[in-house]
Amino acid sequence: MIWNKKMECAVPGDLKNIFSDRLKDIVEFIYQNNPLYKEKLDKAGVVPSDIKNIDDLSKLPFTTKDDMRISYPFKLFSSPLNKISEIHVSSGTTGNPTVVGYTKDDLKLWAEVMARTLCCAGAEPGDILQNAYGYGLFTGGLGLHYGALEMGLTVIPASSGQTKRQLKLMMDFKPRILSCTPSYVLYMAEEAREMGLDPRESSWEIGVFGAEPWSDLMRNEIEDTWNILATDIYGLSEIIGPGVAQECSYKDGLHIFWDVFYPEIINPDTDEPVEDGEAGELVVTTFTKQGIPLLRYRTRDIVSINYQKCRCGRTSPRISKIKGRTDDMIIVRGINVFPSQIEHVLLGIEGTQPHYQIVVDRKSGELDELEILVEVEEKIFSDEIKHLRALEEKIRKEIESVLGVFVKVKLVEPKTIERSMGKAKRVVDQRVL
Ligand code: DLL
């Protein structure tokens, strides 16, 4: 089923006027309502009347994660707070999170794009969805929830974790669809086997897996293990959360809902568009959002794009699976982690050095583990063991409270972490995705 045939299957040329009108409207809206953006546009020498059609998009300046950081918490909002119905956050690069706000109309838009997403994955009204993305400040849980309600699914708001309970819900309620991170569904298989269950006998027929990178190899493993169709869902909080792009059953790229989230693919070094089909950074303009509309937002995700019509009938372009990032963000258990967040914590703790390394590992059937090696000053290292343990514990607690993910901390002697002449190697990722 295709939720919004008019937009998802339109002849691309016919959408050009819609793109142009929407771009003009959103630039005018932002210019009138957001002083920070107005200043940014003024600096770039652009006024709304310069934007006559979609081809003028490239006249606009980019918006970056740094803009989100300096505008903390609300300065990038283009609607007043009394019009904001919901606020979510995701990881920022240092101390503060990235904040996003939704007006009532934005929540309707979210429900609409998530209904398109779930249909694209193969859901039919009347199906039961077990939603094991985290509910709360993370956008995954509520995003899937709103879409499920919009398209007439029965939703089990299981949230993430409590694996035995997840499996019991699956056995007793027989949901046809599961949504969670791809690493979590593999982890659940181990637990299922320990409970004496055969994962291939599960009621789940379709999985909507994303929020973290995963390969086609991992897809094969999930599909074989669970006897399920494993589809990829992509999104980011700054744009809306989940609901930016989704694979259909052909699994040949993720359909991006370009009538509302207009994509460009650029070379991150030159900022120029890449040739069609080449990999580059995905840049998105939100055409209709009001809470926090963004012009040419640099996602830092590397993808390629395919404008050919898909066998499913949709004409919306398809982005590839995410091939990497332009920055050093890693995703652990679905949570975004920037090395700079850890650095920020360490700099505030006496006795530690700004030399550290993050080791990420995933043992078969287990969830990702994050270990942080931290160099400490000579005099601290020769201290009593109980002082070292106390320091380790302090660092662990502070890092966990900032990242929102369990970590192990190991203090190491001065000068034991490899030094680099160029970019320090902060992350050692040992996971096979
Ligand atoms: O992860 C939104 C989401 C929720 C997407 C549920 C899918 C399902 P953030 O926490 O802001 O939002 O993280 C966004 O996660 O820029 C990508 O780097 C990464 N990411 C999201 N989906 C995928 C995916 C949510 N399917 C960041 N494959 C993005 C690879 C993904 N990376």
Short mmCIF file of C-alpha atoms and ligand atoms in Angstrom, two decimals:
data_model
loop_
_atom_site.label_atom_id
_atom_site.label_comp_id
_atom_site.label_asym_id
_atom_site.label_seq_id
_atom_site.Cartn_x
_atom_site.Cartn_y
_atom_site.Cartn_z
CA MET A 1 0.00 0.00 0.00
CA ILE A 2 1.22 3.51 -0.83
CA TRP A 3 0.02 6.02 1.78
CA ASN A 4 0.22 9.24 -0.26
CA LYS A 5 0.19 8.30 -3.95
CA LYS A 6 -0.20 11.92 -5.01
CA MET A 7 3.19 12.85 -3.57
CA GLU A 8 5.03 9.55 -3.58
CA CYS A 9 4.19 8.61 -7.16
CA ALA A 10 3.97 12.04 -8.84
CA VAL A 11 5.72 12.65 -12.14
CA PRO A 12 8.85 14.43 -10.84
CA GLY A 13 8.46 17.33 -13.31
CA ASP A 14 4.96 17.98 -11.95
CA LEU A 15 6.38 18.46 -8.46
CA LYS A 16 8.72 21.24 -9.52
CA ASN A 17 6.13 23.98 -8.96
CA ILE A 18 5.30 22.57 -5.55
CA PHE A 19 8.99 22.50 -4.60
CA SER A 20 9.41 26.11 -5.77
CA ASP A 21 6.33 27.40 -3.94
CA ARG A 22 7.27 25.59 -0.76
CA LEU A 23 10.83 26.85 -0.86
CA LYS A 24 9.71 30.45 -1.37
CA ASP A 25 7.21 30.15 1.49
CA ILE A 26 9.63 28.61 3.96
CA VAL A 27 12.39 31.14 3.29
CA GLU A 28 9.92 33.99 3.80
CA PHE A 29 8.56 32.32 6.97
CA ILE A 30 12.01 31.83 8.47
CA TYR A 31 13.14 35.33 7.51
CA GLN A 32 10.13 36.88 9.21
CA ASN A 33 10.17 34.70 12.31
CA ASN A 34 13.73 33.83 13.23
CA PRO A 35 16.17 36.66 14.00
CA LEU A 36 19.19 34.35 14.03
CA TYR A 37 18.35 32.94 10.58
CA LYS A 38 17.56 36.41 9.29
CA GLU A 39 21.03 37.49 10.34
CA LYS A 40 22.52 34.41 8.65
CA LEU A 41 20.65 35.15 5.40
CA ASP A 42 21.57 38.82 5.58
CA LYS A 43 25.21 37.86 6.00
CA ALA A 44 24.97 35.62 2.95
CA GLY A 45 23.42 38.54 1.07
CA VAL A 46 20.13 36.73 0.36
CA VAL A 47 16.65 38.16 0.83
CA PRO A 48 13.47 36.12 0.33
CA SER A 49 12.68 37.83 -2.99
CA ASP A 50 15.93 36.35 -4.42
CA ILE A 51 14.35 32.90 -4.17
CA LYS A 52 12.10 32.55 -7.21
CA ASN A 53 12.14 28.80 -7.71
CA ILE A 54 13.76 25.58 -6.56
CA ASP A 55 16.85 26.23 -8.71
CA ASP A 56 17.65 29.13 -6.38
CA LEU A 57 18.13 26.74 -3.45
CA SER A 58 21.91 26.88 -3.87
CA LYS A 59 21.86 30.62 -3.13
CA LEU A 60 20.96 29.82 0.48
CA PRO A 61 23.61 29.25 3.14
CA PHE A 62 23.97 25.84 4.78
CA THR A 63 22.76 25.15 8.31
CA THR A 64 25.11 23.05 10.44
CA LYS A 65 25.19 21.16 13.71
CA ASP A 66 27.22 24.12 14.97
CA ASP A 67 24.27 26.44 14.29
CA MET A 68 22.18 24.09 16.42
CA ARG A 69 24.79 24.23 19.17
CA ILE A 70 25.10 28.01 19.33
CA SER A 71 21.35 28.48 19.23
CA TYR A 72 20.76 26.29 22.31
CA PRO A 73 18.11 25.87 23.46
CA PHE A 74 15.46 27.68 21.38
CA LYS A 75 17.07 30.26 19.15
CA LEU A 76 16.63 28.24 15.96
CA PHE A 77 12.90 27.86 16.58
CA SER A 78 10.84 29.86 14.10
CA SER A 79 7.62 29.54 16.11
CA PRO A 80 7.06 30.99 19.58
CA LEU A 81 7.27 28.54 22.48
CA ASN A 82 3.54 28.75 23.14
CA LYS A 83 3.01 27.19 19.69
CA ILE A 84 5.44 24.33 20.38
CA SER A 85 3.64 21.13 21.40
CA GLU A 86 6.54 18.77 21.87
CA ILE A 87 10.28 18.96 22.39
CA HIS A 88 12.87 16.25 21.72
CA VAL A 89 16.62 16.20 22.00
CA SER A 90 19.50 14.23 20.54
CA SER A 91 23.21 14.31 21.30
CA GLY A 92 25.05 17.54 20.78
CA THR A 93 28.75 17.59 20.11
CA THR A 94 29.67 18.88 23.59
CA GLY A 95 27.81 19.70 26.80
CA ASN A 96 24.38 20.62 25.47
CA PRO A 97 22.02 18.39 23.53
CA THR A 98 20.52 19.33 20.18
CA VAL A 99 16.98 20.55 20.79
CA VAL A 100 14.08 20.27 18.35
CA GLY A 101 10.49 21.50 18.73
CA TYR A 102 7.30 20.50 16.95
CA THR A 103 4.17 22.60 16.50
CA LYS A 104 0.79 20.85 16.24
CA ASP A 105 1.11 20.95 12.45
CA ASP A 106 4.62 19.50 12.65
CA LEU A 107 3.25 16.58 14.67
CA LYS A 108 0.65 16.06 11.92
CA LEU A 109 3.43 16.10 9.35
CA TRP A 110 5.40 13.60 11.43
CA ALA A 111 2.39 11.27 11.61
CA GLU A 112 1.95 11.62 7.82
CA VAL A 113 5.56 10.82 6.90
CA MET A 114 5.66 7.97 9.38
CA ALA A 115 2.43 6.55 7.92
CA ARG A 116 4.13 6.69 4.51
CA THR A 117 7.17 5.00 6.07
CA LEU A 118 5.27 2.13 7.64
CA CYS A 119 3.27 1.53 4.45
CA CYS A 120 6.51 1.61 2.48
CA ALA A 121 7.88 -1.15 4.74
CA GLY A 122 4.76 -3.21 3.96
CA ALA A 123 2.42 -2.51 6.88
CA GLU A 124 -1.34 -2.72 6.25
CA PRO A 125 -4.05 -1.04 8.35
CA GLY A 126 -5.09 -3.51 11.03
CA ASP A 127 -1.58 -4.92 11.55
CA ILE A 128 -0.05 -4.96 15.01
CA LEU A 129 3.23 -3.10 15.50
CA GLN A 130 5.56 -3.90 18.38
CA ASN A 131 7.47 -0.66 18.75
CA ALA A 132 10.74 -1.33 20.55
CA TYR A 133 12.39 2.01 19.85
CA GLY A 134 12.92 4.03 23.02
CA TYR A 135 10.05 6.31 24.01
CA GLY A 136 11.04 9.61 25.55
CA LEU A 137 13.42 12.30 24.44
CA PHE A 138 14.71 10.09 21.60
CA THR A 139 12.50 10.55 18.53
CA GLY A 140 12.29 6.85 17.61
CA GLY A 141 9.53 5.68 19.94
CA LEU A 142 7.03 8.48 19.51
CA GLY A 143 7.75 8.92 15.78
CA LEU A 144 6.82 5.33 15.01
CA HIS A 145 3.90 5.59 17.41
CA TYR A 146 2.34 8.61 15.68
CA GLY A 147 2.69 7.01 12.25
CA ALA A 148 1.14 3.77 13.45
CA LEU A 149 -1.89 5.61 14.83
CA GLU A 150 -2.22 7.65 11.65
CA MET A 151 -2.32 4.63 9.36
CA GLY A 152 -4.55 2.48 11.54
CA LEU A 153 -2.16 0.01 13.12
CA THR A 154 -2.52 -1.36 16.62
CA VAL A 155 0.61 -0.26 18.41
CA ILE A 156 2.28 -1.99 21.33
CA PRO A 157 4.42 0.79 22.87
CA ALA A 158 6.99 -1.66 24.23
CA SER A 159 9.88 0.85 24.16
CA SER A 160 13.41 -0.54 24.21
CA GLY A 161 14.88 -3.05 26.66
CA GLN A 162 13.31 -5.71 28.90
CA THR A 163 14.02 -8.35 26.32
CA LYS A 164 12.20 -11.25 27.96
CA ARG A 165 9.09 -9.11 28.18
CA GLN A 166 9.47 -8.12 24.50
CA LEU A 167 9.54 -11.79 23.54
CA LYS A 168 6.52 -12.59 25.68
CA LEU A 169 4.60 -9.72 24.07
CA MET A 170 5.53 -11.10 20.67
CA MET A 171 4.41 -14.63 21.55
CA ASP A 172 1.15 -13.61 23.22
CA PHE A 173 -0.02 -10.73 20.99
CA LYS A 174 1.42 -11.95 17.65
CA PRO A 175 2.47 -8.57 16.19
CA ARG A 176 3.30 -8.75 12.47
CA ILE A 177 5.69 -5.80 12.54
CA LEU A 178 8.65 -5.03 14.76
CA SER A 179 10.50 -1.73 14.96
CA CYS A 180 13.83 -1.37 16.78
CA THR A 181 17.52 -0.95 16.09
CA PRO A 182 19.10 -3.72 13.98
CA SER A 183 21.57 -4.59 16.74
CA TYR A 184 18.74 -5.05 19.21
CA VAL A 185 16.83 -7.53 17.07
CA LEU A 186 19.97 -9.67 16.80
CA TYR A 187 20.48 -9.47 20.53
CA MET A 188 16.88 -10.57 21.06
CA ALA A 189 17.60 -13.75 19.08
CA GLU A 190 20.17 -14.89 21.66
CA GLU A 191 17.75 -14.27 24.47
CA ALA A 192 15.00 -16.09 22.56
CA ARG A 193 17.18 -19.16 22.15
CA GLU A 194 18.05 -19.10 25.84
CA MET A 195 14.31 -19.13 26.55
CA GLY A 196 13.98 -22.17 24.31
CA LEU A 197 12.27 -20.27 21.49
CA ASP A 198 13.03 -20.69 17.80
CA PRO A 199 13.37 -17.13 16.37
CA ARG A 200 12.28 -18.39 12.95
CA GLU A 201 8.88 -19.22 14.42
CA SER A 202 8.27 -15.63 15.57
CA SER A 203 5.13 -13.73 14.53
CA TRP A 204 7.17 -10.82 13.14
CA GLU A 205 7.08 -10.75 9.35
CA ILE A 206 8.43 -7.24 8.77
CA GLY A 207 11.13 -5.32 10.60
CA VAL A 208 11.62 -1.54 10.47
CA PHE A 209 15.23 -1.25 11.54
CA GLY A 210 17.41 1.85 11.71
CA ALA A 211 18.76 4.70 13.84
CA GLU A 212 22.25 3.22 13.44
CA PRO A 213 24.42 2.01 10.56
CA TRP A 214 24.01 -1.60 9.44
CA SER A 215 25.21 -3.46 6.41
CA ASP A 216 23.56 -5.82 3.94
CA LEU A 217 25.49 -8.63 5.64
CA MET A 218 23.78 -7.78 8.89
CA ARG A 219 20.45 -7.64 7.06
CA ASN A 220 21.02 -11.19 5.76
CA GLU A 221 21.80 -12.38 9.25
CA ILE A 222 18.66 -10.78 10.68
CA GLU A 223 16.47 -12.13 7.88
CA ASP A 224 17.89 -15.66 8.24
CA THR A 225 17.69 -15.63 12.01
CA TRP A 226 14.16 -14.32 12.33
CA ASN A 227 12.63 -15.32 8.99
CA ILE A 228 11.59 -11.69 8.54
CA LEU A 229 11.75 -8.96 5.87
CA ALA A 230 14.31 -6.51 7.30
CA THR A 231 13.82 -2.97 5.96
CA ASP A 232 15.92 0.10 6.64
CA ILE A 233 14.49 3.31 8.10
CA TYR A 234 16.44 6.56 8.19
CA GLY A 235 15.92 9.86 9.91
CA LEU A 236 17.44 12.41 12.22
CA SER A 237 16.01 14.53 14.98
CA GLU A 238 16.97 17.83 13.38
CA ILE A 239 14.84 17.08 10.30
CA ILE A 240 11.92 15.34 12.10
CA GLY A 241 13.23 12.10 13.64
CA PRO A 242 12.36 8.83 11.89
CA GLY A 243 10.30 9.45 8.75
CA VAL A 244 12.84 11.00 6.39
CA ALA A 245 13.43 7.91 4.22
CA GLN A 246 12.42 4.25 4.17
CA GLU A 247 13.03 1.13 2.08
CA CYS A 248 10.19 -0.63 0.31
CA SER A 249 10.07 -4.40 -0.06
CA TYR A 250 12.55 -4.24 -3.00
CA LYS A 251 15.24 -3.06 -0.55
CA ASP A 252 16.97 -1.11 -3.29
CA GLY A 253 17.50 2.25 -1.58
CA LEU A 254 15.43 4.30 0.86
CA HIS A 255 12.63 6.47 -0.55
CA ILE A 256 13.09 10.00 0.67
CA PHE A 257 9.92 12.06 1.12
CA TRP A 258 11.22 14.85 -1.04
CA ASP A 259 8.04 16.91 -1.25
CA VAL A 260 8.70 17.80 2.41
CA PHE A 261 12.39 16.97 3.00
CA TYR A 262 14.19 18.12 -0.11
CA PRO A 263 17.56 16.41 -0.61
CA GLU A 264 20.84 17.58 -2.13
CA ILE A 265 24.02 15.53 -2.20
CA ILE A 266 27.20 17.57 -1.98
CA ASN A 267 30.91 17.01 -1.85
CA PRO A 268 31.65 17.83 1.83
CA ASP A 269 35.04 19.30 0.95
CA THR A 270 34.03 21.60 -1.89
CA ASP A 271 30.33 22.08 -0.93
CA GLU A 272 29.48 21.55 -4.62
CA PRO A 273 26.84 19.07 -5.80
CA VAL A 274 28.20 15.64 -6.75
CA GLU A 275 27.34 13.89 -10.03
CA ASP A 276 24.11 11.86 -9.89
CA GLY A 277 24.80 8.51 -8.25
CA GLU A 278 28.06 9.59 -6.62
CA ALA A 279 28.43 9.48 -2.86
CA GLY A 280 28.40 12.71 -0.89
CA GLU A 281 26.91 14.39 2.15
CA LEU A 282 23.13 14.48 2.39
CA VAL A 283 21.81 18.01 2.82
CA VAL A 284 18.11 18.47 3.59
CA THR A 285 15.77 21.46 3.44
CA THR A 286 12.51 21.09 5.37
CA PHE A 287 9.80 22.67 3.20
CA THR A 288 6.82 22.76 5.56
CA LYS A 289 7.98 22.46 9.15
CA GLN A 290 7.27 25.44 11.40
CA GLY A 291 8.78 24.70 14.83
CA ILE A 292 12.33 24.39 13.65
CA PRO A 293 12.43 24.60 9.86
CA LEU A 294 15.94 24.15 8.48
CA LEU A 295 17.47 25.38 5.25
CA ARG A 296 20.10 23.14 3.64
CA TYR A 297 20.88 21.21 6.81
CA ARG A 298 24.21 19.35 6.64
CA THR A 299 23.35 15.90 7.99
CA ARG A 300 26.99 14.68 7.89
CA ASP A 301 25.63 11.37 6.59
CA ILE A 302 27.24 10.05 3.41
CA VAL A 303 24.86 8.60 0.80
CA SER A 304 24.31 8.44 -2.94
CA ILE A 305 20.95 9.10 -4.59
CA ASN A 306 19.00 7.40 -7.36
CA TYR A 307 16.26 9.34 -9.19
CA GLN A 308 14.95 6.35 -11.21
CA LYS A 309 11.37 5.25 -10.63
CA CYS A 310 11.25 2.22 -8.32
CA ARG A 311 9.57 -1.10 -9.16
CA CYS A 312 7.19 -0.43 -6.25
CA GLY A 313 5.67 2.48 -8.23
CA ARG A 314 7.10 5.28 -6.13
CA THR A 315 8.89 8.04 -7.99
CA SER A 316 10.45 9.62 -4.91
CA PRO A 317 14.25 9.33 -5.17
CA ARG A 318 16.06 6.68 -3.17
CA ILE A 319 19.09 7.28 -1.02
CA SER A 320 21.56 4.46 -0.48
CA LYS A 321 22.15 2.93 2.92
CA ILE A 322 24.24 5.34 4.98
CA LYS A 323 27.83 4.77 3.87
CA GLY A 324 29.53 6.74 6.65
CA ARG A 325 29.76 10.09 8.33
CA THR A 326 31.74 13.23 7.62
CA ASP A 327 32.45 13.56 11.34
CA ASP A 328 33.51 11.17 14.08
CA MET A 329 30.07 10.46 15.53
CA ILE A 330 29.51 6.82 16.46
CA ILE A 331 26.22 5.18 17.36
CA VAL A 332 26.19 2.79 20.28
CA ARG A 333 22.98 0.94 21.18
CA GLY A 334 21.13 3.45 19.03
CA ILE A 335 22.60 6.41 20.91
CA ASN A 336 24.73 8.98 19.13
CA VAL A 337 28.09 9.54 20.73
CA PHE A 338 30.57 12.25 19.81
CA PRO A 339 34.13 11.86 21.12
CA SER A 340 34.01 15.59 21.89
CA GLN A 341 31.32 14.94 24.54
CA ILE A 342 33.71 12.61 26.37
CA GLU A 343 36.56 15.07 26.00
CA HIS A 344 34.36 17.78 27.48
CA VAL A 345 33.72 15.66 30.59
CA LEU A 346 37.37 14.68 31.01
CA LEU A 347 38.56 18.26 30.78
CA GLY A 348 36.39 19.06 33.77
CA ILE A 349 37.83 16.29 35.99
CA GLU A 350 41.01 16.99 37.88
CA GLY A 351 43.84 14.50 37.46
CA THR A 352 42.81 13.24 34.00
CA GLN A 353 44.62 14.04 30.76
CA PRO A 354 42.96 14.98 27.49
CA HIS A 355 44.39 11.71 26.09
CA TYR A 356 41.73 9.09 25.77
CA GLN A 357 40.52 6.39 23.45
CA ILE A 358 37.05 4.98 22.93
CA VAL A 359 36.86 1.28 22.15
CA VAL A 360 33.55 -0.02 20.82
CA ASP A 361 32.98 -3.73 20.58
CA ARG A 362 30.14 -6.13 19.92
CA LYS A 363 30.57 -9.73 20.95
CA SER A 364 28.35 -12.17 19.10
CA GLY A 365 24.80 -11.96 20.42
CA GLU A 366 25.57 -9.15 22.83
CA LEU A 367 24.85 -5.46 22.80
CA ASP A 368 27.56 -2.94 21.92
CA GLU A 369 30.05 -2.14 24.65
CA LEU A 370 31.86 1.12 25.07
CA GLU A 371 35.14 1.21 26.95
CA ILE A 372 36.97 4.45 27.52
CA LEU A 373 40.67 4.39 28.23
CA VAL A 374 41.72 7.52 30.05
CA GLU A 375 45.27 8.58 30.80
CA VAL A 376 45.80 9.99 34.26
CA GLU A 377 48.60 12.08 35.67
CA GLU A 378 51.67 10.28 37.01
CA LYS A 379 51.02 11.26 40.62
CA ILE A 380 47.48 9.91 40.45
CA PHE A 381 48.58 6.63 38.97
CA SER A 382 50.96 6.00 41.84
CA ASP A 383 48.13 6.67 44.32
CA GLU A 384 46.40 4.02 46.36
CA ILE A 385 44.22 1.67 44.38
CA LYS A 386 41.06 2.82 46.16
CA HIS A 387 41.66 6.39 44.94
CA LEU A 388 42.09 5.14 41.41
CA ARG A 389 38.86 3.18 41.64
CA ALA A 390 37.05 6.23 43.01
CA LEU A 391 38.30 8.36 40.12
CA GLU A 392 37.33 5.69 37.62
CA GLU A 393 33.85 5.60 39.12
CA LYS A 394 33.52 9.39 39.04
CA ILE A 395 34.51 9.51 35.36
CA ARG A 396 32.17 6.64 34.53
CA LYS A 397 29.19 8.28 36.23
CA GLU A 398 29.79 11.66 34.62
CA ILE A 399 30.24 10.22 31.17
CA GLU A 400 27.17 8.01 31.53
CA SER A 401 25.06 10.95 32.60
CA VAL A 402 26.13 12.94 29.55
CA LEU A 403 25.94 10.13 26.99
CA GLY A 404 22.97 8.22 28.37
CA VAL A 405 24.68 4.91 27.64
CA PHE A 406 26.57 2.44 29.89
CA VAL A 407 30.33 2.71 29.64
CA LYS A 408 33.36 1.03 31.16
CA VAL A 409 36.23 3.27 32.15
CA LYS A 410 39.81 2.10 32.46
CA LEU A 411 42.51 4.41 33.77
CA VAL A 412 45.83 3.95 32.06
CA GLU A 413 49.34 5.20 32.76
CA PRO A 414 50.60 8.42 31.22
CA LYS A 415 51.81 8.16 27.61
CA THR A 416 50.29 4.73 26.97
CA ILE A 417 47.67 5.86 24.46
CA GLU A 418 49.14 6.04 21.00
CA ARG A 419 49.98 9.59 19.93
CA SER A 420 49.27 10.69 16.42
CA MET A 421 51.02 13.25 14.29
CA GLY A 422 47.78 14.06 12.54
CA LYS A 423 44.19 13.47 13.66
CA ALA A 424 44.16 11.65 16.99
CA LYS A 425 42.61 8.21 16.70
CA ARG A 426 39.91 8.62 19.30
CA VAL A 427 37.69 5.75 18.30
CA VAL A 428 38.62 2.12 17.81
CA ASP A 429 35.52 0.46 16.43
CA GLN A 430 35.90 -3.31 16.56
CA ARG A 431 32.32 -4.11 15.59
CA VAL A 432 31.61 -6.09 12.46
CA LEU A 433 28.41 -4.45 11.19
O1 DLL B 1 18.14 8.09 15.04
C1 DLL B 1 16.00 8.93 14.29
C2 DLL B 1 15.55 7.56 13.99
C3 DLL B 1 14.80 6.87 14.92
C4 DLL B 1 15.84 6.99 12.76
C5 DLL B 1 14.32 5.58 14.62
C6 DLL B 1 15.40 5.71 12.45
C7 DLL B 1 14.62 5.02 13.40
P1 DLL B 1 19.04 10.83 15.85
O2 DLL B 1 19.13 10.24 17.20
O3 DLL B 1 19.03 12.31 15.73
O4 DLL B 1 17.76 10.34 15.12
O5 DLL B 1 20.24 10.25 14.99
C8 DLL B 1 20.38 10.58 13.65
O6 DLL B 1 21.49 8.49 13.22
O7 DLL B 1 22.22 11.36 11.23
C9 DLL B 1 22.50 8.92 11.13
O8 DLL B 1 23.88 9.16 11.30
C10 DLL B 1 22.04 7.83 12.09
N1 DLL B 1 21.01 6.99 11.46
C11 DLL B 1 19.67 7.11 11.57
N2 DLL B 1 19.08 6.13 10.83
C12 DLL B 1 20.07 5.41 10.25
C13 DLL B 1 20.11 4.30 9.37
C14 DLL B 1 17.41 9.04 14.86
N3 DLL B 1 19.01 3.70 8.95
C15 DLL B 1 21.59 9.91 13.05
N4 DLL B 1 21.33 3.86 8.97
C16 DLL B 1 21.66 10.12 11.55
C17 DLL B 1 22.47 4.45 9.39
C18 DLL B 1 21.31 5.97 10.65
N5 DLL B 1 22.49 5.50 10.23
#
